[in-house]
Short mmCIF file of C-alpha atoms (C1' of nucleotides) in Angstrom, two decimals:
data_model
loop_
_atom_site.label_atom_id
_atom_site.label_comp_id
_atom_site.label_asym_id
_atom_site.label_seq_id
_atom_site.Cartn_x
_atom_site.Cartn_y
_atom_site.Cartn_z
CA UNK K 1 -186.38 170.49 -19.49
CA UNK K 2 -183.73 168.75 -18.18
CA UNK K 3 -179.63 167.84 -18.38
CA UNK K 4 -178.65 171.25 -18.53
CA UNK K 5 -175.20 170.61 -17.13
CA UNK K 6 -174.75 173.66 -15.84
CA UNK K 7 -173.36 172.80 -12.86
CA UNK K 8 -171.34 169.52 -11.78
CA UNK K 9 -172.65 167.86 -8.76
CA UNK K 10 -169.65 168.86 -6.37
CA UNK K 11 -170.84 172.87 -7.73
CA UNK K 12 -174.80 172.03 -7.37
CA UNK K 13 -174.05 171.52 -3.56
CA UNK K 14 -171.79 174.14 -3.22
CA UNK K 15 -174.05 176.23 -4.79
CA UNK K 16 -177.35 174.60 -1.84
CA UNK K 17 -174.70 174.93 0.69
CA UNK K 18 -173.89 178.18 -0.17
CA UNK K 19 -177.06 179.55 -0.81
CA UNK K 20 -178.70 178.12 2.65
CA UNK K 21 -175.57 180.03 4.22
CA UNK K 22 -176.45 183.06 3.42
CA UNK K 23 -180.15 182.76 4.56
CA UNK K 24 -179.50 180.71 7.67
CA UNK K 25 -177.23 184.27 8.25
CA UNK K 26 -180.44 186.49 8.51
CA UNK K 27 -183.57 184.53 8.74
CA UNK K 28 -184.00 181.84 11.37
CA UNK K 29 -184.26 178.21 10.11
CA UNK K 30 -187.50 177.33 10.46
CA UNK K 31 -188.27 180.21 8.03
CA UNK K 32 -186.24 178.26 5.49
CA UNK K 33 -187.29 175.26 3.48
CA UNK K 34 -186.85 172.82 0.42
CA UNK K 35 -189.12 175.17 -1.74
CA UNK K 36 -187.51 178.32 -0.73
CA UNK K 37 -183.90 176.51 -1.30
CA UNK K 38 -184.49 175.27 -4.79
CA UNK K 39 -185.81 178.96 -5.60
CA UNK K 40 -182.94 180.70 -4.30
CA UNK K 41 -180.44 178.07 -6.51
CA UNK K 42 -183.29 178.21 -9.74
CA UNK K 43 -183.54 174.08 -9.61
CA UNK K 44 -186.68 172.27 -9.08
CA UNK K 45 -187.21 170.89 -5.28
CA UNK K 46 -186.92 167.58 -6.87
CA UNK K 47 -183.14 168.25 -7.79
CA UNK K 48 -182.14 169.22 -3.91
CA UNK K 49 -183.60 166.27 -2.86
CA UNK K 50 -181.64 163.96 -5.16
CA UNK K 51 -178.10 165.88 -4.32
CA UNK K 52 -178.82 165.35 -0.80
CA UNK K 53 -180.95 162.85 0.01
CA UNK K 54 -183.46 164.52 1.80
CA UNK K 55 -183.96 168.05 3.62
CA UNK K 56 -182.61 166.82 6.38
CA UNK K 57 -179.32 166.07 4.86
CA UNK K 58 -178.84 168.91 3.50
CA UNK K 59 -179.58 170.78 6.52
CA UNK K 60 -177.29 168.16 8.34
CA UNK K 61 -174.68 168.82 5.40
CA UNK K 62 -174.95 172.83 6.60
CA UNK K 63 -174.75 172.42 9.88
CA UNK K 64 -171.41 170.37 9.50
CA UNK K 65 -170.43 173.35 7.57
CA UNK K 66 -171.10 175.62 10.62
CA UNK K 67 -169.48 173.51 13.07
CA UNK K 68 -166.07 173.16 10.52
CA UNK K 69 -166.32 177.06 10.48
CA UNK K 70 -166.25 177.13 14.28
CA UNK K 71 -163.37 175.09 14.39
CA UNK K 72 -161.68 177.02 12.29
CA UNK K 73 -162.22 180.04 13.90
CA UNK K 74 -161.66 178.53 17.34
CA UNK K 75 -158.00 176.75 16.39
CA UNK K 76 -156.93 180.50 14.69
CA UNK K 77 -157.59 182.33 17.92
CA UNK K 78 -155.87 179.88 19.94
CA UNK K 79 -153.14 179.24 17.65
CA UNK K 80 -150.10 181.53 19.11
CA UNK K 81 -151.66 181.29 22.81
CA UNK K 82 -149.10 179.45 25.02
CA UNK K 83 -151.19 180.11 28.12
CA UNK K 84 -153.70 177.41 28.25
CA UNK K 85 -155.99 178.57 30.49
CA UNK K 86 -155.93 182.20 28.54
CA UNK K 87 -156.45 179.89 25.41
CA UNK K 88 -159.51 178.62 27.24
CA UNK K 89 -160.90 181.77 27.81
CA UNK K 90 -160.26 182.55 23.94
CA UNK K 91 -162.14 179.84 23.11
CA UNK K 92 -165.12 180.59 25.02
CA UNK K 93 -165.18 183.89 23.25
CA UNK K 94 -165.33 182.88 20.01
CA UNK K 95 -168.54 180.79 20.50
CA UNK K 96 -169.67 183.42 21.98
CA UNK K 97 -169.30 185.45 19.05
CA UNK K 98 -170.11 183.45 16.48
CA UNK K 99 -173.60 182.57 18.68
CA UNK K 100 -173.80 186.07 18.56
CA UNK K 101 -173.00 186.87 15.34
CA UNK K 102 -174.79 183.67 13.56
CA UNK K 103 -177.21 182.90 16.07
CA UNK K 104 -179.31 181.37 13.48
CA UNK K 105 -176.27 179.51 12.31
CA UNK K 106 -175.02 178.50 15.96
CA UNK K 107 -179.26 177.62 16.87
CA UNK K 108 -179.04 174.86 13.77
CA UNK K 109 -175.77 173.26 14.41
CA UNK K 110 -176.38 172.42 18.24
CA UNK K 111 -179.75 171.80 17.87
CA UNK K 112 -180.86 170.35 14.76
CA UNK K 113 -182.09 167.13 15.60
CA UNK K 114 -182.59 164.06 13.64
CA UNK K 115 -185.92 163.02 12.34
CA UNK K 116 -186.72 159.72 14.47
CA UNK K 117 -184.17 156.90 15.53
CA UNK K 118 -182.01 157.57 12.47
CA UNK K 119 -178.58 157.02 13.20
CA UNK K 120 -176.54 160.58 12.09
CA UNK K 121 -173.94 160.15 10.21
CA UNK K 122 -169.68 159.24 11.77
CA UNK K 123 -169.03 162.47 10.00
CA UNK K 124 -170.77 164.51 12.40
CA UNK K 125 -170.26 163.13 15.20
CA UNK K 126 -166.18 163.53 14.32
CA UNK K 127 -166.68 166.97 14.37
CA UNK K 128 -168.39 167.77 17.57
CA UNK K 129 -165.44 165.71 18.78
CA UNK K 130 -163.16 167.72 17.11
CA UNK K 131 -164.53 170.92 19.20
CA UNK K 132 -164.34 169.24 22.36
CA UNK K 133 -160.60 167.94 21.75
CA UNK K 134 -160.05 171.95 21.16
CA UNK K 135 -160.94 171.82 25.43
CA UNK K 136 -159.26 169.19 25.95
CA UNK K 137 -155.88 169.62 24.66
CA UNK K 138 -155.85 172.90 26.44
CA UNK K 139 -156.74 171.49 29.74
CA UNK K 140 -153.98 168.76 29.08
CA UNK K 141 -151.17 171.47 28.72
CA UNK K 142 -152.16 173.37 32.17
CA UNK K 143 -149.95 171.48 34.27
CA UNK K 144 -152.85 170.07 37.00
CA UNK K 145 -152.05 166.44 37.58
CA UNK K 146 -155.28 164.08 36.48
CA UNK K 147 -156.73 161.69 34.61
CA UNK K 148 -157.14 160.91 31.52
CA UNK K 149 -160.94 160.85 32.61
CA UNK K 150 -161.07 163.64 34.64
CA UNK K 151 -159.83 165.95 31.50
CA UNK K 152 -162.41 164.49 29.66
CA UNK K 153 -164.81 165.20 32.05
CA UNK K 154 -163.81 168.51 32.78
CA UNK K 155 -163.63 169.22 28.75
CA UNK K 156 -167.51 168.45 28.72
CA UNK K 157 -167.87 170.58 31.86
CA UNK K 158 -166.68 173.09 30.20
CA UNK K 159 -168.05 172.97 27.03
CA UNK K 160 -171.47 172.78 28.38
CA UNK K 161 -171.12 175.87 30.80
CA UNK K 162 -169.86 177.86 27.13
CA UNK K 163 -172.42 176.44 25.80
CA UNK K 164 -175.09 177.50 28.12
CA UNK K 165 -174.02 180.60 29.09
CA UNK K 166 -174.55 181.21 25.47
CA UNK K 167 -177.70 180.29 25.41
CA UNK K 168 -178.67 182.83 27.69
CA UNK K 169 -176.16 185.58 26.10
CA UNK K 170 -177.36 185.30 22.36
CA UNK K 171 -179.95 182.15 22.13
CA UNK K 172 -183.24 184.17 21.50
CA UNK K 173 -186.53 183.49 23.34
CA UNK K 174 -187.45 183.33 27.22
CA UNK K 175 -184.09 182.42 28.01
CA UNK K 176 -182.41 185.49 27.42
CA UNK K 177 -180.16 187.40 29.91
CA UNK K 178 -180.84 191.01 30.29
CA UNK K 179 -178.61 191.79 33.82
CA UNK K 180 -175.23 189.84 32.45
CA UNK K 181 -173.46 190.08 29.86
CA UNK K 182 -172.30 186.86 28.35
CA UNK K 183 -168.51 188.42 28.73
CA UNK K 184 -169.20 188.34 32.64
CA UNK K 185 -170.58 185.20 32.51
CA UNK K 186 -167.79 183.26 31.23
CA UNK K 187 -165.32 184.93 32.92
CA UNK K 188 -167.01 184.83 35.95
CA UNK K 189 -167.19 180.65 34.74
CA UNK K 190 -164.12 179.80 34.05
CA UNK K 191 -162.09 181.64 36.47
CA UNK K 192 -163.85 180.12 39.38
CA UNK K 193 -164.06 176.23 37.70
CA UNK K 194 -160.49 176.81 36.77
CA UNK K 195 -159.17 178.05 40.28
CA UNK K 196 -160.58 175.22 42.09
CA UNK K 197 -159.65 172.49 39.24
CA UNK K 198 -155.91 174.01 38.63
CA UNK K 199 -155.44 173.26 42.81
CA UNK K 200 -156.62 169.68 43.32
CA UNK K 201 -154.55 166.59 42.23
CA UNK K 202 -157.01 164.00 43.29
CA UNK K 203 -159.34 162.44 40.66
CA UNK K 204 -162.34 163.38 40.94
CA UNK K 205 -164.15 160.43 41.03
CA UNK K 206 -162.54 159.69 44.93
CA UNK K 207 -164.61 162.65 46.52
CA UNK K 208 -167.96 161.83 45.67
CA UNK K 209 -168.72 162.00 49.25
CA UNK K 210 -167.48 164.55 50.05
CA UNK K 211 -170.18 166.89 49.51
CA UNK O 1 -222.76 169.56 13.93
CA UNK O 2 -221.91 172.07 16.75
CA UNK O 3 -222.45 173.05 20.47
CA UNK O 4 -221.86 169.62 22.08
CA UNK O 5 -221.04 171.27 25.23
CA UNK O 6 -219.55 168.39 26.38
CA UNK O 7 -216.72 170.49 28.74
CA UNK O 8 -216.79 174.16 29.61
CA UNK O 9 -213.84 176.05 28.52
CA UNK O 10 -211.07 175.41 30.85
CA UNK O 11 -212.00 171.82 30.58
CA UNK O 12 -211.30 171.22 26.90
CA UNK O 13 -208.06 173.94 27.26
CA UNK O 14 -206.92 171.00 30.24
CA UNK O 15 -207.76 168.02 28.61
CA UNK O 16 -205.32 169.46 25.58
CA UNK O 17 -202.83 170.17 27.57
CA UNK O 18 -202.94 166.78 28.83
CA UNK O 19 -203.22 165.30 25.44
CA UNK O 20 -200.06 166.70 24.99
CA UNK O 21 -198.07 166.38 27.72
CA UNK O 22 -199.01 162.40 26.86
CA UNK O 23 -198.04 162.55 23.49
CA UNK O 24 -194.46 164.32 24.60
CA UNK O 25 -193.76 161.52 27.20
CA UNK O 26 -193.12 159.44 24.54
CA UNK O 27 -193.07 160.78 21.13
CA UNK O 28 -190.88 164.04 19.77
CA UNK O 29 -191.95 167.18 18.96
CA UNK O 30 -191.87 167.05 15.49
CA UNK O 31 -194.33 163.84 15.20
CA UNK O 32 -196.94 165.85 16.94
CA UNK O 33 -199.13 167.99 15.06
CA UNK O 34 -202.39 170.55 15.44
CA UNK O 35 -204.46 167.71 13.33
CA UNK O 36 -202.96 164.53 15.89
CA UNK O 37 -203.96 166.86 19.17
CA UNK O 38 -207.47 167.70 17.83
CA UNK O 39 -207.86 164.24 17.22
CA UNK O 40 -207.05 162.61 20.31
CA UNK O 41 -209.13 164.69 22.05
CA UNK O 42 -211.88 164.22 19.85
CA UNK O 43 -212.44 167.58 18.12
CA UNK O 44 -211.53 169.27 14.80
CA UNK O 45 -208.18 171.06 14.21
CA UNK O 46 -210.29 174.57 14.44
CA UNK O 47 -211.73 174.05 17.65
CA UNK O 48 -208.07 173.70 18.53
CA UNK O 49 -207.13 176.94 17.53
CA UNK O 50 -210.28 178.65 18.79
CA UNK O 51 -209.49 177.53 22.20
CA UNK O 52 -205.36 177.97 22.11
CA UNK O 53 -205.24 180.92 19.59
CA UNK O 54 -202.69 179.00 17.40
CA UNK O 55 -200.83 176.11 17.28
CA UNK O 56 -197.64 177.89 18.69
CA UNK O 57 -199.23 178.88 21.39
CA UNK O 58 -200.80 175.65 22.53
CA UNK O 59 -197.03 174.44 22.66
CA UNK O 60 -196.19 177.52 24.66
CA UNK O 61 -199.04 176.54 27.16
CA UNK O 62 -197.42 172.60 27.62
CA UNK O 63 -194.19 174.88 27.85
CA UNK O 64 -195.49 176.74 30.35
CA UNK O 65 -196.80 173.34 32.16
CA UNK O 66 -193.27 171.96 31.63
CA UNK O 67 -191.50 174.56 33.45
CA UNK O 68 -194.34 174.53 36.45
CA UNK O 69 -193.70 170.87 36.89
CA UNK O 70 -189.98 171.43 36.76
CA UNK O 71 -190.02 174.41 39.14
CA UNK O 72 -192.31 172.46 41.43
CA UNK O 73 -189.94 169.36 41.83
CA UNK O 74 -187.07 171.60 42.48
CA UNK O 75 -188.86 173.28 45.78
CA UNK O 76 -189.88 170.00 46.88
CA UNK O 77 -186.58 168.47 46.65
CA UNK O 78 -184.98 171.16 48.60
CA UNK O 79 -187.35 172.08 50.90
CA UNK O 80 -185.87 170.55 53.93
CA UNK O 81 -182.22 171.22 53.05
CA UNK O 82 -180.67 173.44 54.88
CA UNK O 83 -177.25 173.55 53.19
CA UNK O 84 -177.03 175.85 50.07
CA UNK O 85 -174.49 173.74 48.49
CA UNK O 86 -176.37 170.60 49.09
CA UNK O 87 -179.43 172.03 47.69
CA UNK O 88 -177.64 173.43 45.03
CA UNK O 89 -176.49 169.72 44.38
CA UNK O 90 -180.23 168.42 44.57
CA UNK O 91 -181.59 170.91 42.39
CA UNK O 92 -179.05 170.00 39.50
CA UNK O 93 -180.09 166.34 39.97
CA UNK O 94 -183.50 167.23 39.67
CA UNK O 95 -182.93 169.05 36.15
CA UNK O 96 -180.59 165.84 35.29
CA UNK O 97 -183.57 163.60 36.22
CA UNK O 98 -186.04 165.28 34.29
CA UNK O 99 -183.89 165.77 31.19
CA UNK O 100 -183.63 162.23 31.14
CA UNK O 101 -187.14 161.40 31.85
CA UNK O 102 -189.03 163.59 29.79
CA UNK O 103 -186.82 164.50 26.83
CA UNK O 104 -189.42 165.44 24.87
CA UNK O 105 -190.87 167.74 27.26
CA UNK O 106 -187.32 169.02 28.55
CA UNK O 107 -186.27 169.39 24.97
CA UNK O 108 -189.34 171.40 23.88
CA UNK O 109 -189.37 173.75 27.22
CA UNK O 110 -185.95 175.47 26.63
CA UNK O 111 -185.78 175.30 22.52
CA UNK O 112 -188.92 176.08 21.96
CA UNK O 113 -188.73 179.36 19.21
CA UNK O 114 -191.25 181.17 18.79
CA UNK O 115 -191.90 182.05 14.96
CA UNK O 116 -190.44 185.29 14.63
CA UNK O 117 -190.45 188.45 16.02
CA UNK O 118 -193.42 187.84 17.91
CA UNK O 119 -193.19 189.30 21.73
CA UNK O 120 -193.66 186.05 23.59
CA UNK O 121 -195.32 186.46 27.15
CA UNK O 122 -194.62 188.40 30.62
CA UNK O 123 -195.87 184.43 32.31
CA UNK O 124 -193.46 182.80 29.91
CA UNK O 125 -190.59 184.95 30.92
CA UNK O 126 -191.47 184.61 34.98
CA UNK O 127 -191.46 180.70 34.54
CA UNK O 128 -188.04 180.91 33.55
CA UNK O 129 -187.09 183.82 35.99
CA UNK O 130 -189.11 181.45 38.69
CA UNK O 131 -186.54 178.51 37.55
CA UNK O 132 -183.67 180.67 37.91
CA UNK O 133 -184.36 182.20 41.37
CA UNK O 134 -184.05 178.91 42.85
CA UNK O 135 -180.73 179.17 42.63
CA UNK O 136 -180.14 182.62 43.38
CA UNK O 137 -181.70 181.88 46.43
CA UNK O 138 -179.09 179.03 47.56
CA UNK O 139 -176.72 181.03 46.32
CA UNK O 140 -177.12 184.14 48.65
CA UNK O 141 -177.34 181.31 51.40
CA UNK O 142 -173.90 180.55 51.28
CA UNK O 143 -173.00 182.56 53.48
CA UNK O 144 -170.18 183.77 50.76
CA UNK O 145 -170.13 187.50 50.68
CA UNK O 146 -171.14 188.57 47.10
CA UNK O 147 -172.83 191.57 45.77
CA UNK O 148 -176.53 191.29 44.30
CA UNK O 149 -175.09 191.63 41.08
CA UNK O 150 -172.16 188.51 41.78
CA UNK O 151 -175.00 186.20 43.08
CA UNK O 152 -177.45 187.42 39.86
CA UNK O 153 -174.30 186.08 37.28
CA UNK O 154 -173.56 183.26 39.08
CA UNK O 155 -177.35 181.87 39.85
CA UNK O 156 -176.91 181.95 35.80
CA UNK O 157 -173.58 180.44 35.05
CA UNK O 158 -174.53 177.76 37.00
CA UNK O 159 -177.84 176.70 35.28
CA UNK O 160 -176.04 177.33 32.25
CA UNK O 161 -173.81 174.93 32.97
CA UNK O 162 -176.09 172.30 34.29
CA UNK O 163 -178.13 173.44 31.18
CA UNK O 164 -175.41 172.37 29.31
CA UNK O 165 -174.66 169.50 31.14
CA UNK O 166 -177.94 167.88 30.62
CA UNK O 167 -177.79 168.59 27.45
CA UNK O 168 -174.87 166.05 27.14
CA UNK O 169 -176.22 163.46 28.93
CA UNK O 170 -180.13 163.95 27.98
CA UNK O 171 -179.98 165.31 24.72
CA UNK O 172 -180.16 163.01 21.78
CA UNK O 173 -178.17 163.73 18.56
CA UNK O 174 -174.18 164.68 18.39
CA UNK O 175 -174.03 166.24 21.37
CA UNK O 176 -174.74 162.89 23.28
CA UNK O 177 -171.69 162.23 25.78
CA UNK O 178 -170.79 158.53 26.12
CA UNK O 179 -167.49 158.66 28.63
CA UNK O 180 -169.19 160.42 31.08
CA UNK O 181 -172.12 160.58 32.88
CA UNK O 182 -174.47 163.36 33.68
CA UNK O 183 -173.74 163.08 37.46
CA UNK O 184 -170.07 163.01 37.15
CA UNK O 185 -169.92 165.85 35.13
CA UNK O 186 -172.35 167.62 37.19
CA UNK O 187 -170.49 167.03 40.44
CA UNK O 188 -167.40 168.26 39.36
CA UNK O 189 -169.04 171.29 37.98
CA UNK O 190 -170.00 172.05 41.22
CA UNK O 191 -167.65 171.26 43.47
CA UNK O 192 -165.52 173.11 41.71
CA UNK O 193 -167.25 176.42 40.63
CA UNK O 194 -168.69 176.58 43.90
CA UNK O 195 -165.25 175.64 45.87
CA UNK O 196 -163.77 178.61 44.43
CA UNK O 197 -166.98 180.87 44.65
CA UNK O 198 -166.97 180.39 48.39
CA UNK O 199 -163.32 180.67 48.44
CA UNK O 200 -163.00 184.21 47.95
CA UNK O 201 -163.78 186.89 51.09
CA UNK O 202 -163.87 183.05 53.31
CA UNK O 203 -161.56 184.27 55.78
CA UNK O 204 -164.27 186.89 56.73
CA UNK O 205 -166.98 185.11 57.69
CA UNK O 206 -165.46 181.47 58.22
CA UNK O 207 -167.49 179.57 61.24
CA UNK O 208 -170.66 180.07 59.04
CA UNK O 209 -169.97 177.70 56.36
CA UNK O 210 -167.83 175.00 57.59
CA UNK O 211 -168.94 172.00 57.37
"C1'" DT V 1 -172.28 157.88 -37.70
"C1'" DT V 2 -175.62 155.56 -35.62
"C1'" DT V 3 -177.34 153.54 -31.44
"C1'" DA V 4 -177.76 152.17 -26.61
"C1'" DT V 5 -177.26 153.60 -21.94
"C1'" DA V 6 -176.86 156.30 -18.19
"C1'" DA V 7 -177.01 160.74 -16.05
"C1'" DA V 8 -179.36 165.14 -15.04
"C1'" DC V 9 -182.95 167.18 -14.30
"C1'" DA V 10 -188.30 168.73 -14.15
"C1'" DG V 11 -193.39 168.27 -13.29
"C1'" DA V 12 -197.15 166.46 -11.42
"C1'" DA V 13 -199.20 164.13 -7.80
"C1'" DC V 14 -199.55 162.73 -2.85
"C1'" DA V 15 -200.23 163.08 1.82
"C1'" DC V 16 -199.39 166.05 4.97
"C1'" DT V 17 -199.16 170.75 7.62
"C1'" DG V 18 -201.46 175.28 10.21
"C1'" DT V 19 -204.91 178.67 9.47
"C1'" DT V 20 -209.15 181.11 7.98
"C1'" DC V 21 -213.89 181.69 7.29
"C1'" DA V 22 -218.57 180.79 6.48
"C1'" DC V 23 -221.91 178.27 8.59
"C1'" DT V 24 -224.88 175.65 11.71
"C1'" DA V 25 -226.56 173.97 15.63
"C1'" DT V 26 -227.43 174.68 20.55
"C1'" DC V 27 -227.90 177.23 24.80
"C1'" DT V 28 -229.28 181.43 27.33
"C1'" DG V 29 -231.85 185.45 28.61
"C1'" DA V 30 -235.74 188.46 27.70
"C1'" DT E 1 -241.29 182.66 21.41
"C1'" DC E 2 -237.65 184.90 19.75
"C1'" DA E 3 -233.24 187.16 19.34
"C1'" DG E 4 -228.21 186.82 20.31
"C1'" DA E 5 -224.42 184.90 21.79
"C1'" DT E 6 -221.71 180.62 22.20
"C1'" DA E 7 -219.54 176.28 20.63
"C1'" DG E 8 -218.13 173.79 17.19
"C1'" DT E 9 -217.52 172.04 12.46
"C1'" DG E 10 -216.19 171.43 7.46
"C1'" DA E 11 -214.36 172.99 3.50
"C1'" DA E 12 -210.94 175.50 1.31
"C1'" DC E 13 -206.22 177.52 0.96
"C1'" DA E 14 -201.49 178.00 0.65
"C1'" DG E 15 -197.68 175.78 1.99
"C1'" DT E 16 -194.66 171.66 3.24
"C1'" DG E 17 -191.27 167.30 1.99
"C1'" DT E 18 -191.18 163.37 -0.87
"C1'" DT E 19 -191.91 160.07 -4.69
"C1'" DC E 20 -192.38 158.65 -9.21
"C1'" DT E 21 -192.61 159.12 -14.02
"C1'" DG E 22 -190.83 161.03 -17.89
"C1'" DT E 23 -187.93 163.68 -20.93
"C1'" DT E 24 -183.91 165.72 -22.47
"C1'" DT E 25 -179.03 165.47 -23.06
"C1'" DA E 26 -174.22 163.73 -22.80
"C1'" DT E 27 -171.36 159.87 -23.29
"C1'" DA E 28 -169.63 155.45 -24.96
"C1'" DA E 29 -169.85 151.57 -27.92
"C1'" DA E 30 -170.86 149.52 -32.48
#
DNA sequence: TTTATAAACAGAACACTGTTCACTATCTGA
DNA sequence: TCAGATAGTGAACAGTGTTCTGTTTATAAA
C-alpha cells in the first residue's frame, strides 16, 4: 500500500500537528509517542518520520505551535491596554492561564529540550524572542529613564519571575504551591519589582556595590 | 549465578546513587538509562529495580540527593551572614552556581515528572519545602513587618524568580539568555523586589534595618 | 499511448528501552 | 544436615524511535 494521496504534505502535518494538539491537551507528553501519533492520524510511523524529520521535530514543530498560540493570546489581551504596567500585569495572567489551562502544552514548550548538542532551529529561537519583546516593549512605554540594557534585563527579570511563579501555580509535581495562589504571587511580583524599578533612573549596572 | 554478597543493601543502593550522580555531572538525562546504571555498577538491570523499586524512582532518589546537596550549600553559605538581604543575595548565587555547574543534576531536580498520577513522596515534598524555608527564614529577618502569610508568598516569588532566572542563564535550549548574565539579572531582581518589600510599613521600625 | 521517473507511502527489521517472573545459587538459623 | 529466606540473574515481553527496502501510484516526456 502506498501513494494514496490523500492528503498533501502541508495537510499531513496539519493533520500530526493537529492531532498531537489535542493529546498534548489531556495527557502529559511523555505519555505520547511516534507510535501513538501515526495511530491517531492512520499513517505508518514511517510516514511521521519522513514529514518531520524525526520525533523530535515534530515535537519541536508543536511546541512552536504552542508558543505562536501564546503570543497570540498575550498581544490580544494587551492590545487596547494603554497602561503599561497594567499591560504587564495582563500579560502575566495569561501565562498563567494558559499554564493552567494547557499545562501539558505550557510543560513541552519551555521545557522540551534538544536531543544532544544539536543546534535548534532560528525559527524557534525567533519566537521565544518574540515573547520577551511582548515585556519589553511594555517596559519601554512606562516612562522610567534607562537603558537600552537595563530594559532588557529587566524584560528577562520579569519573564523569569512569570515564569516561575508558574511553575509553582500550575507546573505539577513537588513544586507545587498549596498556601498561594499564583494570582497573589504575581501581583505580589510585579507590584513590588515595578515600584522600586519605576523610581530609580540610574542604570543598574552602577550599584553593584551597593548591596 | 546469584548471592555474590559483595555489598549489603545500603551499599549497592549508595554506590547507584553515586553511579548516577557521575553520569549526570556530565551527561543528560535522557542518555542515561536503567541498562547504562546497572552496568556501571556491575549488576543486571533487575537487581536495579529490586533495590530502587523502579527506574523512576531511582531518579527520584539522585533527586532527592540533588536537592540535599543544594539545600546543604545554601546553609553553609549563609551561615555567618547576618544580613537577610545579603544572605538572600548569597543564597541566589548559590542556586546560580549550581545551575551552572551541574545542569544535568539542576535540570533533572526541578523537572523531574513523575509518570502520572502517581502520589510522589512526603520526603520529596519536604526537600523542596526545606529549599524554600531558607528563604522564608531571611525573609522574616528583615526586620520588614509582614504577616506569616506576606513572608510565605514572597519566600516563593522570589525563588520563582531566581528559578526562573537560572533557568535563563543555566538552562540550555531557547530559553538560553545571551545579553545578560545570570548575576545581573539576579541582582536587579533583588534589589528591586526587595527595595520595595522593605519599603512598605519602613517608617515603623526604621533604625533596625539601615544599613 | 507508452514509458521513465519521481513522489508517497508501508512493512519489516534493528537496536534500544523498563519491567516481570521464574529460577538458582548462597547464606543463615535450627 | 536441612529448611527457608536472601541476593541476584537471565530470558522474555511489550514498547520505543529510526532506517532501509520495496511497492504502488501520479506525473511528465516520448
Amino acid at each position: 500500500m502506498a501513494r494514496r494521496n490523500e492528503h498533501s504534505k502541508d495537510e499531513l502535518q496539519r493533520l500530526t500537528l493537529k492531532a498531537v494538539k489535542d493529546f498534548l491537551t489531556l495527557y502529559p507528553p511523555q505519555e505520547l509517542s511516534l507510535r501513538k501519533v501515526a495511530k491517531l492520524i492512520g499513517y505508518a510511523p514511517a510516514t511521521v518520520i519522513n514529514s518531520f524529520g524525526s520525533y523530535g521535530e515534530l515535537l519541536l514543530a508543536a511546541n512552536a505551535e504552542a508558543l505562536d498560540e501564546l503570543h497570540t493570546l498575550s498581544a490580544v489581551a494587551i492590545r487596547d491596554e494603554n497602561n503599561p504596567q497594567l499591560a504587564l500585569r495582563k500579560l502575566s495572567r495569561v501565562y498563567l492561564a494558559y499554564a493552567r489551562k494547557y499545562p501539558y502544552r505550557w510543560h513541552l514548550a519551555f521545557e522540551h529540550r534538544i536531543p544532544d548538542q544539536k543546534v535548534l532551529p532560528e525559527w524557534q529561537k525567533s519566537r521565544i524572542d518574540r515573547l520577551f519583546a511582548l515585556f519589553t516593549e511594555q517596559l519601554s512605554r512606562t516612562g522610567a529613564q534607562r537603558t537600552l540594557q537595563d530594559i532588557h534585563i529587566a524584560s528577562r527579570v520579569i519573564w523569569a519571575g512569570v515564569h516561575g511563579i508558574c511553575l509553582l501555580a500550575a507546573g505539577g509535581g513537588a513544586l507545587q504551591e498549596k498556601h498561594a495562589t499564583g494570582e497573589q504571587m504575581l501581583d505580589m511580583f510585579l507590584k513590588n519589582f515595578m515600584g522600586s524599578y519605576m523610581k530609580q533612573e540610574k542604570t543598574y549596572s552602577k550599584l553593584s556595590t551597593e548591596i
